[in-house]
Coordinates of C-alpha atoms and ligand atoms in Angstrom, one line a residue:
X89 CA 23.4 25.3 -46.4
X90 CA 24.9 22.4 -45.9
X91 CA 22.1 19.9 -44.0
X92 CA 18.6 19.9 -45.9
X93 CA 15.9 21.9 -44.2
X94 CA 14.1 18.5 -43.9
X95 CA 17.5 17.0 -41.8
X96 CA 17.5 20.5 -39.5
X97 CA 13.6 20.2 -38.6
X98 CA 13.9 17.0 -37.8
X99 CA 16.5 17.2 -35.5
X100 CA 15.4 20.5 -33.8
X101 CA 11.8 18.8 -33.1
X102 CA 14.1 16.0 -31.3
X103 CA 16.1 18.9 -29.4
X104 CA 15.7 19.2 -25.8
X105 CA 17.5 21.5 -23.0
X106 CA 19.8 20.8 -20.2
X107 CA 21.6 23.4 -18.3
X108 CA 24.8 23.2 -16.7
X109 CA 24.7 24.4 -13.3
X110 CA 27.7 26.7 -12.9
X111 CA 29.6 26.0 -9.7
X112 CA 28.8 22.3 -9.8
X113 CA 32.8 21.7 -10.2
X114 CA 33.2 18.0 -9.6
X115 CA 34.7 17.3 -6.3
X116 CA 38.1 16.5 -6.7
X117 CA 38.2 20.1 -8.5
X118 CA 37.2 21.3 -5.3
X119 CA 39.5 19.8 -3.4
X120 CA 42.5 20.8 -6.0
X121 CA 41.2 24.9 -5.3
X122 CA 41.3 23.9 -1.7
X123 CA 44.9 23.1 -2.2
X124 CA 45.6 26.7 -2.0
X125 CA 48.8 26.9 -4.2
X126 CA 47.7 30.2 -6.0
X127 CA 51.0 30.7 -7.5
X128 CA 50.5 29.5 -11.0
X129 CA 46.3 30.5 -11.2
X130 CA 45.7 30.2 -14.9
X131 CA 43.0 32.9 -14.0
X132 CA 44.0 36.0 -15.3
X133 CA 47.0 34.7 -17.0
X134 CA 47.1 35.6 -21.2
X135 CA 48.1 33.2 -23.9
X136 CA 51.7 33.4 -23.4
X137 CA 52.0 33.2 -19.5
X138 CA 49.4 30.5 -19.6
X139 CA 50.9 28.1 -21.9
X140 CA 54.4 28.5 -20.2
X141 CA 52.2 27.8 -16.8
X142 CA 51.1 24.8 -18.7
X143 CA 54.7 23.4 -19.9
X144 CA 56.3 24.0 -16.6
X145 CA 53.3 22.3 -14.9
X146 CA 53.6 20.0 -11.7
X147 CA 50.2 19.9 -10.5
X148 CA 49.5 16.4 -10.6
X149 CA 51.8 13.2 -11.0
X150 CA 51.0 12.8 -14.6
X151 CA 54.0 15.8 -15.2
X152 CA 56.8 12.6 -14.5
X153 CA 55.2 10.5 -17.3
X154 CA 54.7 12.9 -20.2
X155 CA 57.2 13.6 -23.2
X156 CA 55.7 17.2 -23.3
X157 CA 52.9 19.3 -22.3
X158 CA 49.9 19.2 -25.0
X159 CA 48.0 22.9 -24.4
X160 CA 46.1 22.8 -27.4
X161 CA 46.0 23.9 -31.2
X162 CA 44.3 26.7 -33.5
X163 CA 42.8 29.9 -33.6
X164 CA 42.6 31.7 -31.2
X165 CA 39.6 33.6 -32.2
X166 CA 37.6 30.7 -33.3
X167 CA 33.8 30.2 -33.0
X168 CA 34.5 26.4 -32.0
X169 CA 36.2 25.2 -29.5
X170 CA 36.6 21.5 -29.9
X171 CA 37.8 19.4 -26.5
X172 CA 38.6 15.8 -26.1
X173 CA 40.6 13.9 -23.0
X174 CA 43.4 13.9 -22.9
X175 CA 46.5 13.1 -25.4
X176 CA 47.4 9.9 -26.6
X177 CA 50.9 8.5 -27.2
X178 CA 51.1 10.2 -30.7
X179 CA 50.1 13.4 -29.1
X180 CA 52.3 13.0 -26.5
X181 CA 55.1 12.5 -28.6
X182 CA 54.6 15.6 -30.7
X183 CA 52.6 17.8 -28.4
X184 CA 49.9 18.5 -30.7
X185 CA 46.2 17.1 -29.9
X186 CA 43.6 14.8 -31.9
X187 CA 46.6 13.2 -34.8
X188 CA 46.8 10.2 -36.2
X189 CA 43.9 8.3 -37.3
X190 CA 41.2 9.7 -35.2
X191 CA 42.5 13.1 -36.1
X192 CA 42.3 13.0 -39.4
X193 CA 38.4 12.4 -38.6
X194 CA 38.1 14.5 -36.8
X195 CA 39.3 16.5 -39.5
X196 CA 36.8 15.2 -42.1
X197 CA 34.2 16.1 -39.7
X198 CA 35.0 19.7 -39.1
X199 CA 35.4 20.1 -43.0
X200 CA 31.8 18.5 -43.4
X201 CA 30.7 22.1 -41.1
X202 CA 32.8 24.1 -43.1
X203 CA 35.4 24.3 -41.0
X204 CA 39.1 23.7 -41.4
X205 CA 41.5 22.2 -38.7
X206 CA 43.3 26.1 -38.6
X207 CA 39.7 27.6 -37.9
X208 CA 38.8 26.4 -34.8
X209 CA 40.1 25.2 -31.5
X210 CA 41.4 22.5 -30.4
X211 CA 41.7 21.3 -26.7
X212 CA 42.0 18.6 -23.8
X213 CA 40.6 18.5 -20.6
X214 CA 44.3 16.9 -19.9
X215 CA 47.6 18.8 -20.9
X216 CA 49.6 15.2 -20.2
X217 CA 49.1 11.5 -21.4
X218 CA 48.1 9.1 -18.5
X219 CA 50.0 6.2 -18.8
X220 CA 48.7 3.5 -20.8
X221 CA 45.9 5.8 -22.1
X222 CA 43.8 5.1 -19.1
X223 CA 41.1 7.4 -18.3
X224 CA 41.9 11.2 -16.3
X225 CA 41.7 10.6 -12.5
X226 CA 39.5 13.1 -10.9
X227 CA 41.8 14.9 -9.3
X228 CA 44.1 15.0 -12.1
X229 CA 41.0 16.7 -14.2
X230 CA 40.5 19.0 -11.2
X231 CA 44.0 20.1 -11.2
X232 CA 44.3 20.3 -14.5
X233 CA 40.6 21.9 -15.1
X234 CA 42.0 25.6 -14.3
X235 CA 43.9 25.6 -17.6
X236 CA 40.6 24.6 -19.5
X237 CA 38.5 26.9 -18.2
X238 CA 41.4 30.1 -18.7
X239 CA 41.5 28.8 -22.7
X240 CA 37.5 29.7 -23.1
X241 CA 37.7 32.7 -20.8
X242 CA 40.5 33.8 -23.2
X243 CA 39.0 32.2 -26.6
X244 CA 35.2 32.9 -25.5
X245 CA 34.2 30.7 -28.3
X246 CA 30.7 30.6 -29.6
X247 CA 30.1 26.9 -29.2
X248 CA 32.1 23.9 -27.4
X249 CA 31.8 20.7 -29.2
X250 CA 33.1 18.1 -26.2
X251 CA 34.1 15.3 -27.8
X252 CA 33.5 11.6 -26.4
X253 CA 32.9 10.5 -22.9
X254 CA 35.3 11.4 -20.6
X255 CA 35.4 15.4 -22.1
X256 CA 31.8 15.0 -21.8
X257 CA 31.5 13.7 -18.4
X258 CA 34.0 15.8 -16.9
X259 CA 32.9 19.1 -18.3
X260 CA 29.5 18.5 -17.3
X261 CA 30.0 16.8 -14.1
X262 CA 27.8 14.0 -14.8
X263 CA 28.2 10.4 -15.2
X264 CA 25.4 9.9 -17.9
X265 CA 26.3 8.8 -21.0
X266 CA 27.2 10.1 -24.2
X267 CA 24.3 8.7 -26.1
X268 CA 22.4 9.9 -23.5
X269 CA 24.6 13.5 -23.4
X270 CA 24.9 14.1 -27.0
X271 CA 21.5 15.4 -29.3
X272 CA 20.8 18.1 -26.5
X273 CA 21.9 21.3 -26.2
X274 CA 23.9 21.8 -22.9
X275 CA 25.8 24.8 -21.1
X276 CA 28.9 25.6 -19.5
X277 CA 28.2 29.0 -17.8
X278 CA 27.7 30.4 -20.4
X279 CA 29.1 28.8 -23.4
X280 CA 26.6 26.7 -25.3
X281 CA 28.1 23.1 -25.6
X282 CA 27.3 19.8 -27.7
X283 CA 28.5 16.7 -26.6
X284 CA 29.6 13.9 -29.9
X285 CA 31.4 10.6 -30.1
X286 CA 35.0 10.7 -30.2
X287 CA 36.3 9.7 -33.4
X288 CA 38.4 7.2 -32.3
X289 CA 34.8 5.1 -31.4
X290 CA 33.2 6.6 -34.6
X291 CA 36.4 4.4 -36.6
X292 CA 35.3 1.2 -34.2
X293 CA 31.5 1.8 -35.0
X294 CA 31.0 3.7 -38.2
X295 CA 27.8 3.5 -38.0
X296 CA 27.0 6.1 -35.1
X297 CA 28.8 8.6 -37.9
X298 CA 24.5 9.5 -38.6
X299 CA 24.6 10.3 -35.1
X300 CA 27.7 12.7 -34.8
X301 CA 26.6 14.5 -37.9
X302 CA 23.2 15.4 -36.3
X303 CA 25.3 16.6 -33.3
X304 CA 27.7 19.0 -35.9
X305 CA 24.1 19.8 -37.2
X306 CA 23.3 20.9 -33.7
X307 CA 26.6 23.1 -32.8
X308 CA 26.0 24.9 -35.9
X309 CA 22.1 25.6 -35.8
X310 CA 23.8 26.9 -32.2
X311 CA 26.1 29.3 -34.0
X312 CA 23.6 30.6 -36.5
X313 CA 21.8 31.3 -33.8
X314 CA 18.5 28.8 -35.0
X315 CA 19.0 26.6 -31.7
X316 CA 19.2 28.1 -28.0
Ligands
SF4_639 FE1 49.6 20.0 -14.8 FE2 47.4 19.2 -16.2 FE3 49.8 18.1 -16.7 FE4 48.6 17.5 -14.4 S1 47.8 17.0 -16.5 S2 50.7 18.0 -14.7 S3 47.6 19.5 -14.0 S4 49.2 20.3 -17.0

């Protein structure tokens, strides 16, 4: 085992529930459904036609700005499923997501649970860079949320590990925090998710790194099925 039966008590005496309501889609997904263009529904679609949906996207303005498409990396059969924001300009550029420094973190923290980069998932809940890395708009995460939510219908991982604030936020349709988000174990439908700092803020404040590997601790009591 990797964390000390001391570490996993401890932790699992601090655990507490919150269940995502399904259907609670945050408005501005709502209104994108009520857009009606039913054309390119990423329901139904497999791998292939949905990552060709994905490059040929216009959905939302954010298609003029990007270099290319960024639909997501790994195994396609993993247990975790790993989802962040959106891409950066480095992910832009080479249409892969979580490189660079914060990457390589991320990375070190997968391999800390055992897991290599190739094992698992890797996602956005944005397939294009906003400009200037600013946050997703709403309705560019509604429009884009379709694609998401087709990758775990199609990867039906057994944990999501939502990665910093606005992955967080947006998947759970909440506006509380990550430190108040993260250490509990959440749902959407009926995926089991844990929410973690991003790594990009774990290299500004190293010290929360206690923090995210409690939450690792977490998604994999989740898998080994010691935590529901
Ligand atoms: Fe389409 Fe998503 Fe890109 Fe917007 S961000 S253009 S919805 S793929």
């Amino acid at each position: 085992m990797i964390q000390s039966e001391h570490q996993r008590q401890a932790y699992l005496k601090a655990l507490g529930i919150d269940v995502w309501v399904p259907g609670a889609q945050p408005p501005a997904a709502q209104e994108n459904s009520a857009n009606g263009d039913s054309a390119d529904e990423p329901a139904g679609l497999d791998w292939s036609q949905l990552q060709a949906a994905v490059v040929a996207c216009t959905r939302c303005a954010l298609h003029k700005s990007r270099t290319q498409t960024v639909f997501g990396v790994g195994n396609r059969a993993a247990d975790w499923l790993i989802i962040g924001e959106a891409p950066g300009a480095e992910e832009d550029r080479r249409g892969e997501p979580f490189v660079g420094r914060a990457g390589q973190l991320l990375d070190e923290m997968l391999r800390a649970v055992g897991q290599e980069r190739e094992q698992v998932y890797i996602a956005n809940v944005l397939k294009c860079r906003p400009p200037n890395n600013r946050d997703p708009e709403p309705e560019e995460a509604g429009a884009c949320r379709g694609y998401l939510e087709r990758q775990i219908a199609l990867l039906q991982p057994k944990i999501i590990l939502a990665v910093g604030r606005v992955a967080a936020q947006t998947l759970l349709a909440t506006d509380t925090p990550v430190g108040k988000l993260r250490g509990k174990l959440h749902r959407l439908g009926a995926t089991p998710l844990v929410v973690t700092y991003h790594p990009a803020y774990l290299l500004r404040s190293p010290t929360q790194k206690r923090k995210s590997w409690q939450d690792l601790c977490l998604a994999m009591d989740v898998i080994a099925g010691r935590a529901a």
